[in-house]
Short mmCIF file of C-alpha atoms in Angstrom, two decimals:
data_model
loop_
_atom_site.label_atom_id
_atom_site.label_comp_id
_atom_site.label_asym_id
_atom_site.label_seq_id
_atom_site.Cartn_x
_atom_site.Cartn_y
_atom_site.Cartn_z
CA MET A 20 163.05 -103.17 132.20
CA LEU A 21 159.50 -104.15 133.09
CA LYS A 22 158.57 -100.47 133.62
CA VAL A 23 159.94 -99.58 130.17
CA ILE A 24 157.92 -102.34 128.51
CA ILE A 25 154.73 -101.17 130.29
CA LEU A 26 155.29 -97.54 129.24
CA ILE A 27 155.90 -98.52 125.60
CA SER A 28 152.77 -100.71 125.62
CA LEU A 29 150.63 -97.88 127.02
CA PHE A 30 151.99 -95.51 124.37
CA PHE A 31 151.05 -97.79 121.48
CA LEU A 32 147.64 -98.55 123.03
CA SER A 33 146.89 -94.81 123.17
CA LEU A 34 147.60 -94.26 119.47
CA PRO A 35 144.20 -95.63 118.28
CA ALA A 36 142.45 -93.36 120.76
CA LEU A 37 144.38 -90.34 119.45
CA ALA A 38 143.41 -91.30 115.93
CA LEU A 39 139.74 -91.53 116.88
CA VAL A 40 139.73 -88.37 119.03
CA PRO A 41 142.10 -85.65 117.73
CA PRO A 42 143.59 -83.25 120.30
CA ASP A 43 141.60 -80.30 118.87
CA TYR A 44 138.29 -82.20 118.95
CA GLN A 45 135.29 -80.17 120.14
CA GLU A 46 131.82 -81.33 121.00
CA PRO A 47 129.24 -80.53 118.28
CA PRO A 48 126.94 -77.59 119.11
CA SER A 49 123.92 -78.56 121.18
CA ASP A 50 120.32 -77.69 120.38
CA PHE A 51 119.74 -76.96 124.07
CA THR A 52 120.87 -73.82 125.93
CA ALA A 53 120.13 -72.77 129.51
CA GLU A 54 120.91 -69.64 131.52
CA ILE A 55 120.66 -69.20 135.27
CA GLU A 56 121.23 -65.85 136.96
CA ALA A 57 120.74 -64.22 140.34
CA GLY A 58 121.68 -60.94 141.97
CA LEU A 59 120.72 -57.58 143.39
CA GLN A 60 117.43 -55.88 142.56
CA LEU A 61 116.41 -52.20 142.78
CA ASN A 62 112.71 -51.26 142.40
CA THR A 63 111.11 -47.87 141.74
CA GLY A 64 107.46 -47.10 141.09
CA ASN A 65 104.77 -49.01 142.94
CA ASN A 66 107.50 -50.79 144.95
CA GLU A 67 110.61 -49.05 146.25
CA SER A 68 112.98 -51.54 147.84
CA SER A 69 116.14 -53.52 147.23
CA SER A 70 116.61 -57.25 147.46
CA PHE A 71 117.39 -60.29 145.29
CA ASN A 72 116.05 -61.74 142.07
CA GLY A 73 116.54 -64.83 139.94
CA ARG A 74 116.00 -65.76 136.32
CA THR A 75 116.12 -69.04 134.38
CA GLN A 76 115.96 -69.33 130.57
CA LEU A 77 115.65 -72.59 128.62
CA ILE A 78 115.95 -72.72 124.81
CA TYR A 79 115.61 -75.76 122.56
CA ASP A 80 116.36 -74.71 118.99
CA THR A 81 116.16 -77.25 116.16
CA GLU A 82 116.04 -76.98 112.38
CA ARG A 83 112.24 -76.63 112.22
CA THR A 84 111.16 -75.40 115.68
CA LYS A 85 112.32 -73.30 118.60
CA GLN A 86 111.00 -73.63 122.15
CA GLU A 87 111.77 -71.01 124.78
CA ALA A 88 110.81 -70.71 128.46
CA ILE A 89 111.79 -67.91 130.87
CA LEU A 90 111.01 -67.86 134.58
CA LYS A 91 111.71 -64.74 136.67
CA ALA A 92 111.33 -64.31 140.42
CA TYR A 93 111.59 -61.11 142.45
CA PHE A 94 111.55 -60.95 146.24
CA ALA A 95 112.19 -58.08 148.63
CA SER A 96 111.64 -57.48 152.32
CA GLU A 97 112.26 -54.82 154.92
CA LYS A 98 113.20 -56.36 158.25
CA THR A 99 110.60 -59.12 158.72
CA GLN A 100 107.98 -57.69 156.37
CA THR A 101 107.77 -58.78 152.73
CA THR A 102 107.47 -55.75 150.46
CA SER A 103 107.75 -57.34 147.00
CA GLU A 104 106.97 -60.77 145.64
CA LYS A 105 106.60 -61.22 141.90
CA TYR A 106 106.86 -64.13 139.49
CA GLU A 107 106.86 -64.05 135.68
CA LEU A 108 106.61 -66.98 133.27
CA GLN A 109 107.10 -66.56 129.51
CA LEU A 110 106.58 -69.42 127.07
CA GLN A 111 107.01 -69.25 123.30
CA SER A 112 106.99 -71.86 120.55
CA ASN A 113 108.13 -71.02 116.99
CA TYR A 114 107.55 -73.06 113.86
CA LYS A 115 110.07 -72.01 111.24
CA LEU A 116 109.01 -71.31 107.68
CA THR A 117 111.08 -70.65 104.56
CA LYS A 118 110.86 -66.97 105.48
CA GLY A 119 110.02 -66.10 109.05
CA TYR A 120 108.14 -68.20 111.60
CA ILE A 121 104.72 -68.70 113.18
CA PHE A 122 104.64 -68.40 116.97
CA GLY A 123 102.40 -69.10 119.92
CA ARG A 124 103.13 -67.33 123.17
CA GLY A 125 101.96 -67.13 126.76
CA ASP A 126 102.93 -64.47 129.34
CA PHE A 127 101.89 -64.94 132.98
CA THR A 128 102.59 -62.63 135.92
CA TRP A 129 101.76 -63.05 139.61
CA ASP A 130 102.49 -59.92 141.65
CA GLN A 131 101.39 -59.86 145.28
CA PHE A 132 102.09 -56.13 145.75
CA GLY A 133 101.52 -54.78 142.24
CA SER A 134 98.63 -52.77 140.83
CA TYR A 135 97.54 -56.01 139.12
CA THR A 136 97.99 -59.21 141.11
CA GLN A 137 97.59 -61.43 138.05
CA ILE A 138 98.21 -60.76 134.36
CA SER A 139 97.78 -63.45 131.72
CA THR A 140 98.33 -62.88 128.00
CA LEU A 141 97.98 -65.40 125.19
CA SER A 142 99.01 -64.44 121.67
CA SER A 143 100.01 -65.89 118.32
CA GLY A 144 101.14 -64.49 115.00
CA TYR A 145 103.99 -64.14 112.52
CA GLY A 146 107.60 -63.14 113.05
CA PHE A 147 110.66 -62.74 110.86
CA ASN A 148 114.35 -61.89 111.16
CA ALA A 149 114.85 -58.41 109.74
CA ILE A 150 118.61 -58.55 110.47
CA SER A 151 120.60 -61.70 111.07
CA SER A 152 124.38 -61.35 111.12
CA TYR A 153 127.18 -62.43 113.44
CA LYS A 154 127.08 -59.16 115.42
CA THR A 155 123.55 -57.82 114.91
CA LYS A 156 120.18 -59.57 115.14
CA LEU A 157 116.71 -58.04 114.91
CA SER A 158 113.43 -59.95 114.81
CA LEU A 159 109.93 -58.46 114.51
CA GLU A 160 106.65 -60.08 115.63
CA VAL A 161 102.98 -59.16 115.25
CA GLY A 162 99.76 -60.96 116.04
CA PRO A 163 96.43 -60.91 117.94
CA GLY A 164 95.99 -62.03 121.52
CA TYR A 165 93.87 -62.10 124.64
CA ARG A 166 94.72 -60.46 127.98
CA TYR A 167 93.30 -61.13 131.46
CA ASN A 168 94.11 -58.70 134.30
CA MET A 169 93.07 -58.98 137.96
CA PRO A 170 93.38 -55.61 139.76
CA ALA A 171 94.65 -55.51 143.32
CA GLU A 172 92.11 -55.16 146.12
CA SER A 173 91.76 -51.76 147.75
CA ILE A 174 89.66 -50.11 150.43
CA ASP A 175 87.45 -48.47 147.81
CA VAL A 176 87.20 -51.64 145.68
CA PRO A 177 87.56 -54.66 148.00
CA ASP A 178 86.35 -57.13 145.35
CA PRO A 179 87.50 -55.89 141.90
CA ASP A 180 86.32 -57.40 138.64
CA ALA A 181 88.80 -58.95 136.24
CA GLU A 182 89.63 -56.98 133.10
CA LYS A 183 89.41 -58.95 129.84
CA ASP A 184 90.64 -57.53 126.57
CA VAL A 185 91.41 -58.56 123.00
CA ILE A 186 94.77 -57.10 122.02
CA LEU A 187 97.19 -56.63 119.15
CA ARG A 188 100.74 -57.53 120.21
CA THR A 189 103.83 -56.23 118.41
CA ALA A 190 107.40 -56.92 119.47
CA ALA A 191 110.94 -56.08 118.38
CA LYS A 192 113.86 -58.15 119.70
CA PHE A 193 117.32 -56.65 119.18
CA SER A 194 120.75 -58.09 119.95
CA GLN A 195 124.12 -56.43 119.32
CA LYS A 196 127.50 -58.02 119.93
CA LEU A 197 129.66 -55.09 121.06
CA GLN A 198 132.95 -56.97 121.45
CA GLU A 199 134.03 -60.59 121.63
CA TYR A 200 132.93 -60.89 125.26
CA SER A 201 130.15 -58.30 125.61
CA SER A 202 126.67 -57.87 124.15
CA LEU A 203 123.59 -55.65 124.39
CA ASN A 204 119.99 -56.90 124.20
CA ALA A 205 116.75 -54.91 124.00
CA ASP A 206 113.18 -56.21 123.64
CA LEU A 207 110.33 -53.76 123.05
CA THR A 208 106.76 -55.08 123.32
CA ALA A 209 103.50 -53.17 122.80
CA GLU A 210 100.03 -54.53 123.61
CA VAL A 211 97.18 -52.42 122.26
CA GLY A 212 93.67 -53.25 123.46
CA GLU A 213 90.24 -51.70 123.52
CA ASN A 214 90.33 -51.15 127.29
CA ASN A 215 94.03 -50.70 128.06
CA ASN A 216 97.47 -50.36 126.45
CA THR A 217 100.91 -51.41 127.71
CA LEU A 218 104.49 -50.81 126.56
CA THR A 219 107.41 -52.85 127.94
CA LEU A 220 111.13 -52.31 127.38
CA ASP A 221 113.49 -55.04 128.59
CA MET A 222 117.19 -54.14 128.23
CA SER A 223 120.35 -55.90 129.36
CA TYR A 224 124.12 -55.62 129.03
CA LYS A 225 126.16 -58.80 129.44
CA ASN A 226 129.93 -59.10 129.79
CA LEU A 227 131.70 -62.44 129.95
CA VAL A 228 133.86 -62.77 133.06
CA PHE A 229 135.24 -66.29 132.90
CA GLN A 230 134.32 -69.07 130.44
CA ASP A 231 130.53 -69.55 130.93
CA TRP A 232 130.22 -66.95 133.71
CA ALA A 233 129.07 -63.41 132.89
CA PHE A 234 128.09 -60.21 134.67
CA LYS A 235 124.73 -58.82 133.57
CA ILE A 236 123.01 -55.46 134.14
CA GLY A 237 119.31 -55.43 133.30
CA MET A 238 116.48 -52.91 133.27
CA ASN A 239 112.78 -53.63 132.76
CA ILE A 240 110.43 -50.67 132.25
CA LYS A 241 106.69 -51.27 131.88
CA TYR A 242 104.13 -48.54 131.18
CA THR A 243 100.42 -49.25 131.67
CA GLU A 244 98.05 -46.56 130.44
CA ILE A 245 95.16 -47.27 132.84
CA VAL A 246 95.93 -48.49 136.37
CA PRO A 247 93.86 -48.77 139.58
CA ASP A 248 93.59 -45.68 141.79
CA GLY A 249 96.68 -45.12 143.92
CA SER A 250 98.98 -46.95 141.48
CA GLN A 251 101.67 -45.54 139.23
CA GLN A 252 101.64 -46.07 135.49
CA THR A 253 105.35 -46.91 135.18
CA ASP A 254 107.20 -49.71 136.96
CA THR A 255 110.98 -50.03 136.71
CA ILE A 256 113.15 -52.94 137.82
CA THR A 257 116.95 -52.70 137.67
CA THR A 258 119.05 -55.81 138.28
CA PHE A 259 122.76 -56.59 138.74
CA ASN A 260 123.26 -60.31 138.26
CA LEU A 261 125.85 -63.03 137.91
CA LEU A 262 124.88 -65.34 135.03
CA TYR A 263 125.93 -68.89 134.14
CA THR A 264 125.26 -70.46 130.73
CA PHE A 265 124.84 -74.21 130.07
CA ARG A 266 125.46 -75.35 126.50
#
């Protein structure tokens, strides 16, 4: 009898909780999103090797502003010798207007075995959403900037001078939802300067595997018009990663 009384009491005590929190209750969407991924890497161009890579993306999107930070790391070795070590940091801050947004951006690259060991680009300008639907998104950006490149040392040029250039940066960011659990992303960025020009295409295909886990195939192609002697103009990085999303 005592057990029956306890069970009935617990049932009635749980009713207020059910009234406050319905069974179909879901947490409100968060302004903060994070992605962490890691996987296999294949390099062609100035570096030909295979190893591992990692990427972290942080986004804080509010009604008036959007902050985004992306950190990429690439590392490869053959036996006991390191053949590739590269780090990329991308920071962007958007201030939303009635139509479009104003942005400030910084791109920083440290590449121990690349044709340029350090690349720093600061830019600002105006962007707007040309297409914004549930399945398709396209944003365009344009603005001036400043680029600093440090060429790699060589036998002919043991102490190279840094290259400094004022540039015009244009970018197109495209996203297409193919199905409920798969999507395609492509970012095309052009930097036109007086001394050098670059064109970068960053593509990825993502397919959800389980809840917040996804499989991602990525390809980054960068073309640099003028490079140090002995270097190739085009670098390609292909990645096969497992990605986890925090929301």
